[in-house]
PDB file of C-alpha atoms in Angstrom:
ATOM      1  CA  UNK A   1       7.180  -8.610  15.090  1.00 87.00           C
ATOM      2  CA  UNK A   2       9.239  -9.863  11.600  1.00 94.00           C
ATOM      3  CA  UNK A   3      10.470  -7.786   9.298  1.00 97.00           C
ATOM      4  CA  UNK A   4      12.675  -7.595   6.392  1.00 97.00           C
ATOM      5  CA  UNK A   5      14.811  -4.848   4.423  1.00 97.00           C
ATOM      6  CA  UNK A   6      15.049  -4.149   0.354  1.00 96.00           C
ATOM      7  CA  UNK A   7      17.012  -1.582  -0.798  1.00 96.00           C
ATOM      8  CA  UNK A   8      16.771   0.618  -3.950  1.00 95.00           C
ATOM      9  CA  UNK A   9      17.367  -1.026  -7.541  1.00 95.00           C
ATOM     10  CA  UNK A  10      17.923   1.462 -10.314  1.00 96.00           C
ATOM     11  CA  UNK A  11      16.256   1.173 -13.493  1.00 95.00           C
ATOM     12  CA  UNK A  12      19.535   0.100 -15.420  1.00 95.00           C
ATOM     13  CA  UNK A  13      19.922  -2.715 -13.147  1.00 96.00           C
ATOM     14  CA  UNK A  14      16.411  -3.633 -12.809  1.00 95.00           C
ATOM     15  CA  UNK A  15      16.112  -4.471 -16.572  1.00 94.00           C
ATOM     16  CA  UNK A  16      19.112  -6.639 -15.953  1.00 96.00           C
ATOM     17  CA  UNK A  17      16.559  -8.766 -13.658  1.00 97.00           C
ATOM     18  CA  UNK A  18      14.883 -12.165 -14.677  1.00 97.00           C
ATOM     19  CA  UNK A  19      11.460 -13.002 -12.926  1.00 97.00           C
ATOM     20  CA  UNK A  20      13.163 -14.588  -9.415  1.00 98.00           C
ATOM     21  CA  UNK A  21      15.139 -11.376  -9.166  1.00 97.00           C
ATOM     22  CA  UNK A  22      12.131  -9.144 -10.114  1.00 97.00           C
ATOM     23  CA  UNK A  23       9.934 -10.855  -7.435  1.00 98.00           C
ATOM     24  CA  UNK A  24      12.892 -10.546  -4.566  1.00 97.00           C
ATOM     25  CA  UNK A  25      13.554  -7.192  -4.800  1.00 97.00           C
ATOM     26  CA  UNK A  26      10.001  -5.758  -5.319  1.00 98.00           C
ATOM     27  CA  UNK A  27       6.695  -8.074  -4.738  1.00 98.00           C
ATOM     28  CA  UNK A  28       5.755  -8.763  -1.122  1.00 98.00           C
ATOM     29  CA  UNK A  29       4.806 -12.429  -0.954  1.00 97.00           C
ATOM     30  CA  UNK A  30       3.319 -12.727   2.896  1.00 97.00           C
ATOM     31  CA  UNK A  31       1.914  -9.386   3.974  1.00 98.00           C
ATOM     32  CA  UNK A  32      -0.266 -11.651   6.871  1.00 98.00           C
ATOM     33  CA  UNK A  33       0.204 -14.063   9.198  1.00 97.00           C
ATOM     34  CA  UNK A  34      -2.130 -14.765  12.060  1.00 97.00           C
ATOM     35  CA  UNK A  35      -1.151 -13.672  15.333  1.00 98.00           C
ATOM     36  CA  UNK A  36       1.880 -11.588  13.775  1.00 98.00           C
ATOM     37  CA  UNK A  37       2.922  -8.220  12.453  1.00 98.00           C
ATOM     38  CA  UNK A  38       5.314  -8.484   9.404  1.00 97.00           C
ATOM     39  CA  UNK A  39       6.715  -5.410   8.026  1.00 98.00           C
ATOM     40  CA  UNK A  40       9.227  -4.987   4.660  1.00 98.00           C
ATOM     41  CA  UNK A  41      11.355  -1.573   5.119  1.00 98.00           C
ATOM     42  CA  UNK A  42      12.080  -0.176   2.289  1.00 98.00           C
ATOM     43  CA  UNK A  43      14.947   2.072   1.038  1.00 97.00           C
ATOM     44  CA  UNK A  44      12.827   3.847  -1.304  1.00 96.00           C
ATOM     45  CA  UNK A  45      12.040   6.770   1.152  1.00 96.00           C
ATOM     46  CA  UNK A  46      12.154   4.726   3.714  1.00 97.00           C
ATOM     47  CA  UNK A  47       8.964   3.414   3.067  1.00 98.00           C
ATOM     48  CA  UNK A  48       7.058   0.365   5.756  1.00 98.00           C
ATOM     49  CA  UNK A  49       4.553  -2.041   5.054  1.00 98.00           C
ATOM     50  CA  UNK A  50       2.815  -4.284   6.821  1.00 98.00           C
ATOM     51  CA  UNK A  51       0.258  -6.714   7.692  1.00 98.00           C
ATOM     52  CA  UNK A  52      -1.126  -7.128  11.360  1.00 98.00           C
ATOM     53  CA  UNK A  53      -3.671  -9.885  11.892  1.00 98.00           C
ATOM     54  CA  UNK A  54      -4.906 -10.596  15.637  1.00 98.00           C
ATOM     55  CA  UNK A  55      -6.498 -13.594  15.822  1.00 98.00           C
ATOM     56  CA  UNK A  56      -5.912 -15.409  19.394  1.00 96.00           C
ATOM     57  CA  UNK A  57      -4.082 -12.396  21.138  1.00 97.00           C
ATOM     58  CA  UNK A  58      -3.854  -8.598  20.696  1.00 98.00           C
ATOM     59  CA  UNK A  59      -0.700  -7.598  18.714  1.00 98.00           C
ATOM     60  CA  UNK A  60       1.548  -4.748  19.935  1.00 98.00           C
ATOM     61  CA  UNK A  61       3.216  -2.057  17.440  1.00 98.00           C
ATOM     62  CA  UNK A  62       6.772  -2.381  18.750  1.00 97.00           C
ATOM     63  CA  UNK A  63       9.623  -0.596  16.558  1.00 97.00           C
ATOM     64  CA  UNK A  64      11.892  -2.674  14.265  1.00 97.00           C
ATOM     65  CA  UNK A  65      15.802  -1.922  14.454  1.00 96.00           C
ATOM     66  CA  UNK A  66      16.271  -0.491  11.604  1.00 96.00           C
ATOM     67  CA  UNK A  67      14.385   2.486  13.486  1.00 97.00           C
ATOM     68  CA  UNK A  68      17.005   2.925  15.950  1.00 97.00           C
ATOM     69  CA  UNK A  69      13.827   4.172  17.484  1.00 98.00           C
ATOM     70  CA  UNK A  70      12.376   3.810  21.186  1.00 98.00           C
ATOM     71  CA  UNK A  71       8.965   2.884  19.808  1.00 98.00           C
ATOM     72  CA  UNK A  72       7.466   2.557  16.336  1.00 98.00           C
ATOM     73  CA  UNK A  73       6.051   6.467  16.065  1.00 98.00           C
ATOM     74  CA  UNK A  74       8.815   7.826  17.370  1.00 98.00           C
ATOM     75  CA  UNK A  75       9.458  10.311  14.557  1.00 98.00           C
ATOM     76  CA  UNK A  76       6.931   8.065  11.934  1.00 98.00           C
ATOM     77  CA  UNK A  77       3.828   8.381  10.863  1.00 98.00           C
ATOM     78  CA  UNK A  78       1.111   5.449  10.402  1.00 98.00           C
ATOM     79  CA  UNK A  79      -1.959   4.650   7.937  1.00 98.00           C
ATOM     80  CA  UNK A  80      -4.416   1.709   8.961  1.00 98.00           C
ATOM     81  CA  UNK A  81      -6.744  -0.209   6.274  1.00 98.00           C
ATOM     82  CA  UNK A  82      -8.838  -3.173   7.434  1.00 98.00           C
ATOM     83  CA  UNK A  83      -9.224  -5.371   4.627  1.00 98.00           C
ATOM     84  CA  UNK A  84     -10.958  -8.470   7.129  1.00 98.00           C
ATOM     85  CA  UNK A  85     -13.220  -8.371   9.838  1.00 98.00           C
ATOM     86  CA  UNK A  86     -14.168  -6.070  12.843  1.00 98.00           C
ATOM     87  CA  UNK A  87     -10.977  -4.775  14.680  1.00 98.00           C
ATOM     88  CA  UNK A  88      -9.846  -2.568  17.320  1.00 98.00           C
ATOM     89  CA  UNK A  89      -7.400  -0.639  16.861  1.00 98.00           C
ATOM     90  CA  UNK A  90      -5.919   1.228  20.667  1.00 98.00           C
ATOM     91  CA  UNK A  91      -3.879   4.437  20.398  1.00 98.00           C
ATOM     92  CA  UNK A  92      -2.432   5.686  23.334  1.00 98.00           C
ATOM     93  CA  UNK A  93      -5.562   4.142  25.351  1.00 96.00           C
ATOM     94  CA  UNK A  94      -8.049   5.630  22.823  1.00 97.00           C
ATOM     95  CA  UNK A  95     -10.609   3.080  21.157  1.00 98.00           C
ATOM     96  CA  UNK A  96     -11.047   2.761  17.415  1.00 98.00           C
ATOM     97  CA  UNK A  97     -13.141   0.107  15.684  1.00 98.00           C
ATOM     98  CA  UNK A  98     -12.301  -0.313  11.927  1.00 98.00           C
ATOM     99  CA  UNK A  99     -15.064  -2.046  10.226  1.00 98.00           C
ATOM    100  CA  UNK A 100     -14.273  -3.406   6.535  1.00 98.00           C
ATOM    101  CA  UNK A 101     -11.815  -1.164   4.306  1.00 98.00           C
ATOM    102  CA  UNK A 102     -11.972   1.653   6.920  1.00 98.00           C
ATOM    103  CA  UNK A 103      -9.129   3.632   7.483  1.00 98.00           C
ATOM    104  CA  UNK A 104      -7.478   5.033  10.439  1.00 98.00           C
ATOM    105  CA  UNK A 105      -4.289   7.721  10.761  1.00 98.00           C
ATOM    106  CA  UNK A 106      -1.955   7.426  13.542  1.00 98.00           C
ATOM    107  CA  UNK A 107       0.326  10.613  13.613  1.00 98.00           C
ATOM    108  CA  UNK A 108       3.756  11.029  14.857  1.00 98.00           C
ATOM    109  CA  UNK A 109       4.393  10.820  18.566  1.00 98.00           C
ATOM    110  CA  UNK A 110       1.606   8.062  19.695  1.00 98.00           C
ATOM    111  CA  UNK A 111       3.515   5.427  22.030  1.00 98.00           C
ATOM    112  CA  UNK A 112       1.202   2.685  22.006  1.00 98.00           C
ATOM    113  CA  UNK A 113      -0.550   0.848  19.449  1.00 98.00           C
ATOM    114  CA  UNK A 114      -2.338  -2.414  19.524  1.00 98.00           C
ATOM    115  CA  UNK A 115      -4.712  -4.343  17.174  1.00 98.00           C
ATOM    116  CA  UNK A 116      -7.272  -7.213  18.043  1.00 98.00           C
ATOM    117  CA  UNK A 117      -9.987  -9.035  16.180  1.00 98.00           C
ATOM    118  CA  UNK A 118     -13.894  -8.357  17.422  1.00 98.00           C
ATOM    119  CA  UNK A 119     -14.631 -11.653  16.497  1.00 97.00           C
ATOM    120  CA  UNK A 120     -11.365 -14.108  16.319  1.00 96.00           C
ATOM    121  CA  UNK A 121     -13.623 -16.074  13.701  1.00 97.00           C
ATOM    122  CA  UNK A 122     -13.605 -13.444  11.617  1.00 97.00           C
ATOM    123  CA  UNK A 123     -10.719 -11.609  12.346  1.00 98.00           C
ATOM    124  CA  UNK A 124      -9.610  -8.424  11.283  1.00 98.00           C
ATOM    125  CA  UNK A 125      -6.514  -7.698   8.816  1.00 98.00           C
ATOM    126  CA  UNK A 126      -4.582  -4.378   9.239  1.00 98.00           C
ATOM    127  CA  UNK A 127      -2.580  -3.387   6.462  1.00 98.00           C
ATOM    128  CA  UNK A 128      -0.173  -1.341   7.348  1.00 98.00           C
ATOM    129  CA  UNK A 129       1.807   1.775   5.886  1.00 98.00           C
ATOM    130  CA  UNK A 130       4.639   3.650   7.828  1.00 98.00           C
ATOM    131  CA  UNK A 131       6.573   6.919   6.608  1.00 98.00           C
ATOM    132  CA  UNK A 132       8.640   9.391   8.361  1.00 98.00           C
ATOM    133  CA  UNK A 133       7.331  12.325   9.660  1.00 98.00           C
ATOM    134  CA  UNK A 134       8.891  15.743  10.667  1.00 96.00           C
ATOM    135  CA  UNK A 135       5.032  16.799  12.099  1.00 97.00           C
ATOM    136  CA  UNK A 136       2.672  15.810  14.604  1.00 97.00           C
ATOM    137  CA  UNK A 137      -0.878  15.451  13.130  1.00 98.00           C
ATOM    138  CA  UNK A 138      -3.972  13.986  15.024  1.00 97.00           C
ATOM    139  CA  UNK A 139      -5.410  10.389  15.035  1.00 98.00           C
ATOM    140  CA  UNK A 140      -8.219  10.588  12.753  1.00 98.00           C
ATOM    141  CA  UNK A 141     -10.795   7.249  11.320  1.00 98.00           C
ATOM    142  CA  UNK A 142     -12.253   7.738   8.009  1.00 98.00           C
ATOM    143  CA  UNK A 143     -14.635   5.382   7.005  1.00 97.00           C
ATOM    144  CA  UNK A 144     -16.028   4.295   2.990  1.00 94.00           C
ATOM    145  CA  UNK A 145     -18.595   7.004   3.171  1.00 96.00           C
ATOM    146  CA  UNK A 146     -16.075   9.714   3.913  1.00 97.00           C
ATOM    147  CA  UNK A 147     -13.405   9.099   1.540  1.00 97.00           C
ATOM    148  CA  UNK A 148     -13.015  11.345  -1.688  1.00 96.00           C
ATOM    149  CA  UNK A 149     -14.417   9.278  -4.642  1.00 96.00           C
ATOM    150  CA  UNK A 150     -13.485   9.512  -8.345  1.00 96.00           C
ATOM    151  CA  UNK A 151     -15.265   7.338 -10.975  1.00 97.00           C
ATOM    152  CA  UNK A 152     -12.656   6.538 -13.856  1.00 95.00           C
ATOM    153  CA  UNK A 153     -12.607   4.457 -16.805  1.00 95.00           C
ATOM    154  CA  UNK A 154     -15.360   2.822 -18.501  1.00 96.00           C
ATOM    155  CA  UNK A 155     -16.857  -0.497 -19.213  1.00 96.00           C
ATOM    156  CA  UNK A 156     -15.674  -0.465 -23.195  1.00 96.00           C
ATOM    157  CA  UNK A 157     -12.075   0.304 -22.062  1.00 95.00           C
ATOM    158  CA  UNK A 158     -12.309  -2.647 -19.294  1.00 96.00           C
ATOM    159  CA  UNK A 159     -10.931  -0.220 -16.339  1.00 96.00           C
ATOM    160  CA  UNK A 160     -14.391   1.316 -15.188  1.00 97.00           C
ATOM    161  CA  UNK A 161     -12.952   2.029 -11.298  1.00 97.00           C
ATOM    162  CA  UNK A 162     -13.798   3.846  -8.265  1.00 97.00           C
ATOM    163  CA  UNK A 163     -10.954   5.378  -7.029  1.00 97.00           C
ATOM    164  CA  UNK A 164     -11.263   6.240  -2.674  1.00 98.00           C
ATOM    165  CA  UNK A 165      -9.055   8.575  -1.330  1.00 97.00           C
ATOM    166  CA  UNK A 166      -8.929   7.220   2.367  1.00 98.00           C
ATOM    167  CA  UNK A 167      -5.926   9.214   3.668  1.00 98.00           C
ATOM    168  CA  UNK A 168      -5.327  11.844   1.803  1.00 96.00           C
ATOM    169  CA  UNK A 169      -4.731  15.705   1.926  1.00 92.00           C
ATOM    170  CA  UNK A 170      -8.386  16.935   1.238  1.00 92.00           C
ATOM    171  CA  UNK A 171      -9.762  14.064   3.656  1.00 97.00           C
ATOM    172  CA  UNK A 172      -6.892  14.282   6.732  1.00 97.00           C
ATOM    173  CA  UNK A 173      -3.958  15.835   7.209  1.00 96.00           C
ATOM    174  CA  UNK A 174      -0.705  13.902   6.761  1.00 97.00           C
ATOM    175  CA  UNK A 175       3.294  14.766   6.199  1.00 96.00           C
ATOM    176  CA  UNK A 176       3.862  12.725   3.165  1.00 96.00           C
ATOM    177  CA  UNK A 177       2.031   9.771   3.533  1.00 98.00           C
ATOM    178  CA  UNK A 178      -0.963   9.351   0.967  1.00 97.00           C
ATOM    179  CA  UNK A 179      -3.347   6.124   0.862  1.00 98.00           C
ATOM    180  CA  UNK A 180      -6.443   5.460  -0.565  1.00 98.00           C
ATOM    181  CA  UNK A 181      -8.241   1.824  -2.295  1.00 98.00           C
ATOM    182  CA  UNK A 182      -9.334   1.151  -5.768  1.00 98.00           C
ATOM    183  CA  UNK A 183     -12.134  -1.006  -6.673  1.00 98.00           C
ATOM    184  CA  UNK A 184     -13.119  -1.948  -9.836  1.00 97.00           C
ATOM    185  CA  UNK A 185     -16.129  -2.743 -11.357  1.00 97.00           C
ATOM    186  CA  UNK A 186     -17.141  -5.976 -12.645  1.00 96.00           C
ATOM    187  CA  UNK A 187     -16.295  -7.116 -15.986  1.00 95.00           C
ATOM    188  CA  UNK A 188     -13.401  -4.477 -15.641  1.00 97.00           C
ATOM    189  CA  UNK A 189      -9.469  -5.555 -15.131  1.00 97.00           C
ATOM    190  CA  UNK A 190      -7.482  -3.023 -15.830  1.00 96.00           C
ATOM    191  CA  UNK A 191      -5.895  -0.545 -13.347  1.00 96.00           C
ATOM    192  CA  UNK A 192      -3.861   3.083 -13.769  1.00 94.00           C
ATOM    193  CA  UNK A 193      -4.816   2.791 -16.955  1.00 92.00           C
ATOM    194  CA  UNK A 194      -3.514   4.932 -18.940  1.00 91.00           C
ATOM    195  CA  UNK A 195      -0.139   5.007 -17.315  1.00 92.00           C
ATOM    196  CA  UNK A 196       1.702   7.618 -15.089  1.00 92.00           C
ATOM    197  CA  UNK A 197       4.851   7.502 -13.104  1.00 93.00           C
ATOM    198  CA  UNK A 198       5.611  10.395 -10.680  1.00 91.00           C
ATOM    199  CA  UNK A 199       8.849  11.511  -9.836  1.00 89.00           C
ATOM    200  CA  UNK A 200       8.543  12.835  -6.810  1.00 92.00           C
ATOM    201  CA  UNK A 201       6.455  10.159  -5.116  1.00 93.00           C
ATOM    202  CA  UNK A 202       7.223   6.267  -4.987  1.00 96.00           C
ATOM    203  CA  UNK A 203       4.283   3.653  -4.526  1.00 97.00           C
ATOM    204  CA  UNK A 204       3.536   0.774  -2.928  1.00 98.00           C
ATOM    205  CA  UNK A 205       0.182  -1.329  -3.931  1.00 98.00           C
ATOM    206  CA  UNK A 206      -1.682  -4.211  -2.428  1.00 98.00           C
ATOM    207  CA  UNK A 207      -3.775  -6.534  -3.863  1.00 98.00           C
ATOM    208  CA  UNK A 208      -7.065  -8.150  -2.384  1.00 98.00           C
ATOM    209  CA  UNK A 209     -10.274  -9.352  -2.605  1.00 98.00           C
ATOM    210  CA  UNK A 210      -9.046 -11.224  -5.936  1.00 98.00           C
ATOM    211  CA  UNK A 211     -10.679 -14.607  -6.395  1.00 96.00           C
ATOM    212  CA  UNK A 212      -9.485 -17.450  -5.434  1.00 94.00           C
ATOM    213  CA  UNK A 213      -7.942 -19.421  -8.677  1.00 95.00           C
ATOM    214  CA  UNK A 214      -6.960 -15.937 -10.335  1.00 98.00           C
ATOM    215  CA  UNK A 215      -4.755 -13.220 -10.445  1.00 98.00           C
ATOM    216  CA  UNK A 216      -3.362  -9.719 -10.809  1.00 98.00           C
ATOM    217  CA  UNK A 217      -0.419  -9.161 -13.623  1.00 98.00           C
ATOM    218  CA  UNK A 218       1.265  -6.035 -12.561  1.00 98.00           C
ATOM    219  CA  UNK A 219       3.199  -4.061 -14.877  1.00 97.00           C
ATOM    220  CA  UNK A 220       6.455  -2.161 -14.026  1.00 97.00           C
ATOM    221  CA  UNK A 221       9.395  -0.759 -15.359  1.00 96.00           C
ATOM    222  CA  UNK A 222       9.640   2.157 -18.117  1.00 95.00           C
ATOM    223  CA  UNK A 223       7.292   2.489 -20.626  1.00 94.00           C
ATOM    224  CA  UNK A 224       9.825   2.044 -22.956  1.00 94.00           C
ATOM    225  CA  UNK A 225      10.757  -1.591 -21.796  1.00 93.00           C
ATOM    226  CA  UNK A 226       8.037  -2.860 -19.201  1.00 96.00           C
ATOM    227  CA  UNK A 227       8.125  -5.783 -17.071  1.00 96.00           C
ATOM    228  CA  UNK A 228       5.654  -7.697 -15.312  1.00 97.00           C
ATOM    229  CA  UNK A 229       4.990  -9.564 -12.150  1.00 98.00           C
ATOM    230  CA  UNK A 230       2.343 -12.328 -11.684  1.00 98.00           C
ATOM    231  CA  UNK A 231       0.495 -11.443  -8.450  1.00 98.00           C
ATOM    232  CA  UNK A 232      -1.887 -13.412  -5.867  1.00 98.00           C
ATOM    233  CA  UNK A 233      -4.710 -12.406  -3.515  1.00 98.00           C
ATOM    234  CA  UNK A 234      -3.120 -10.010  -0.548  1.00 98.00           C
ATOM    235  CA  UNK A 235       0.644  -9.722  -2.232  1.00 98.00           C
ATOM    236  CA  UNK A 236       2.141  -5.873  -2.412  1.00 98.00           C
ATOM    237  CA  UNK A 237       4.190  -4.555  -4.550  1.00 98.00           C
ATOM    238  CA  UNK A 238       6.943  -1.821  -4.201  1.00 98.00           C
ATOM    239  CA  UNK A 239       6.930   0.926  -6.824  1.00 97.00           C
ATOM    240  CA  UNK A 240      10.132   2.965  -7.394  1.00 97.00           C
ATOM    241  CA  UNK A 241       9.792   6.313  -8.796  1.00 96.00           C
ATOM    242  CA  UNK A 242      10.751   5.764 -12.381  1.00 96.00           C
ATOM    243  CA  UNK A 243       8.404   2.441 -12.470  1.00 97.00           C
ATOM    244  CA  UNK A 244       5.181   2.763 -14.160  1.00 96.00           C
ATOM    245  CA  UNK A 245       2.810   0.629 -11.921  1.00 96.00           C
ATOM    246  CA  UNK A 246      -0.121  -0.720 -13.484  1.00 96.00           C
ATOM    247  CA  UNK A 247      -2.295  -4.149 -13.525  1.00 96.00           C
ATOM    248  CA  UNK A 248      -4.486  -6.376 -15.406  1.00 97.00           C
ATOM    249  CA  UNK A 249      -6.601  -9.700 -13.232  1.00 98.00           C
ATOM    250  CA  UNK A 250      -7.988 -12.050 -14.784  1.00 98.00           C
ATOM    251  CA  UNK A 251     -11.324 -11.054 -12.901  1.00 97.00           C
ATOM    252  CA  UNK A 252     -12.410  -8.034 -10.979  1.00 97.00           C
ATOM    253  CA  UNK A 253     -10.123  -7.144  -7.612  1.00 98.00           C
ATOM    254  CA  UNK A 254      -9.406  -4.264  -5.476  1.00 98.00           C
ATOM    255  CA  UNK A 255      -6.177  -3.054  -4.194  1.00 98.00           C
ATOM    256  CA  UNK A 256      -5.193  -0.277  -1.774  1.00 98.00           C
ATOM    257  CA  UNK A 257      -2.056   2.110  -3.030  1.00 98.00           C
ATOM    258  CA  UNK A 258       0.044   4.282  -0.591  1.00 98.00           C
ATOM    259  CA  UNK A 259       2.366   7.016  -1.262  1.00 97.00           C
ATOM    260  CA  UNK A 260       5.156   8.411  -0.102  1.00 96.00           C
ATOM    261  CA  UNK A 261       7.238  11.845  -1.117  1.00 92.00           C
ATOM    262  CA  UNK A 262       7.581  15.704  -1.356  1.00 89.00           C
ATOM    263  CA  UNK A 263       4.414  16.127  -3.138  1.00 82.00           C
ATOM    264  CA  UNK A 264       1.200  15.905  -1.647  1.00 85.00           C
ATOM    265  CA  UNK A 265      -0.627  16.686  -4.848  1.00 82.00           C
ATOM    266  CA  UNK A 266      -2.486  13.308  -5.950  1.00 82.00           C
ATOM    267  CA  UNK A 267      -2.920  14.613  -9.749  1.00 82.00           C
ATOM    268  CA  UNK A 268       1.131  15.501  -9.938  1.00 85.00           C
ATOM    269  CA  UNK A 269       1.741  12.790 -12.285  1.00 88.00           C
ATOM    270  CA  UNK A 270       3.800  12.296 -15.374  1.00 90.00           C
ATOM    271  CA  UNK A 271       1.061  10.596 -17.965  1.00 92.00           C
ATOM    272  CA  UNK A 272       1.379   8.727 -20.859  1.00 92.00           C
ATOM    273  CA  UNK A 273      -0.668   7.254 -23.631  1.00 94.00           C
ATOM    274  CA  UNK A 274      -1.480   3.498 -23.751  1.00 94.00           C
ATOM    275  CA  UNK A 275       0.583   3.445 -27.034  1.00 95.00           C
ATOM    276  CA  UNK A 276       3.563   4.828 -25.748  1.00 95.00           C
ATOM    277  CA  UNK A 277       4.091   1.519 -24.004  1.00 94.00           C
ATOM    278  CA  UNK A 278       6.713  -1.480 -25.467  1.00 95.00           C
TER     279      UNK A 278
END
């Protein structure tokens, strides 16, 4: 278990930032290492993510100190996406096999939870999303075919996109936290576009499954003075409330988001048009 801690950066400061500063305080560089769990806490509500990727050994969820916690799920909640091969995920001696960008919910209260690879070959790759709870809900898997799908965008605007809501509040019940995985279409680059922010809700996206050789420019900030971060093929990015948080690859890629807030509504957003933006 490695972790590391950012804390909040207000907008007036964050336009302050040059690109080394920008990348320290908000992209996520090394969400996987084999045989390891990594996890970045951050201040902005307290939000976790994570990579675990079991390879030679089974990895156990053990809690981090900035817990102060006698294990992980202590008064936390947990969302699961495998983005590599066949895993196992055990919960409190319970058996769940996440194939492929399946997703698995792991409620307050569980005491143990360990990942391992089907096939150390091909192993699996958990990422990993952590927020606190104040409510017990129940362990629940929800595969590609189960998720809530919305087609967006078209071909002509270069954003056509299937959106999956994975671990949401009309697929599973959650206290706050909200995940779900965007894929877009081929020939299409552009994602969240047009932009929203949302103030009640901060974000967190990862990107994968972009090619090898290209990349993912994600655009933060206000609106009214956006910034930019160059990103790579499984690097996450944290979202602050007033950040706008939208990307353009240089090819086709998908990336999962996850949520964290008061608000549970996924359409509560604060929109604005494409030519708003400077």
């Amino acid at each position: 278990m490695k972790y590391e801690s950012r804390y909040s950066v207000h907008p007036a400061d964050a336009k302050k930032y040059d690109t080394k500063e920008l990348r320290e305080h908000f992209l996520i560089e090394k969400v996987f290492e084999e045989d390891e769990i990594n996890f970045t806490y951050s201040h902005e509500d307290r939000y976790i993510v994570g990579g675990a990727k079991p390879v030679n050994t089974t990895l156990e969820l053990q809690p981090i100190d900035p817990l102060k916690a006698d294990y992980f799920l202590e008064r936390r909640e947990l969302g699961i996406i495998n983005v590599g091969g066949q895993g196992i995920v055990m919960v409190d001696g319970d058996v769940h096999t996440l194939n492929f960008k399946e997703a698995l919910y792991v409620g307050r209260g569980v005491k143990d939870v360990s990942f391992k690879s089907v096939d150390p070959a091909q192993p699996a790759s958990f990422y990993l999303n952590s927020t606190p709870a104040h409510k017990t809900y129940p362990t629940k898997k929800v595969t590609r075919e189960e998720a809530d799908k919305v087609v967006l965008g078209s071909p002509e605007t270069s954003n056509h996109r299937v959106i999956n809501k994975l671990l949401v509040n009309s697929v599973v019940e959650t206290c706050q936290l909200q995940m779900g995985m965007t894929e877009l279409k081929s020939g299409s680059v552009w994602n969240t576009m047009p932009g929203h922010v949302h103030d009640r809700r901060m974000e967190v996206y990862f990107y994968f499954e972009v090619p090898e050789e290209q990349a993912v420019c994600h655009f933060m900030g206000q609106k009214e003075e956006s910034r930019h971060i160059w990103m790579h093929n499984e690097q996450a990015v944290i979202s602050p409330v007033w950040s706008m948080h939208s990307g353009a690859g240089t090819s086709n890629y998908t990336f999962i988001w996850g949520m964290a807030g008061e608000n549970l509504d996924y359409d509560d957003m604060d929109k604005f048009a494409i030519t708003e933006l400077k």
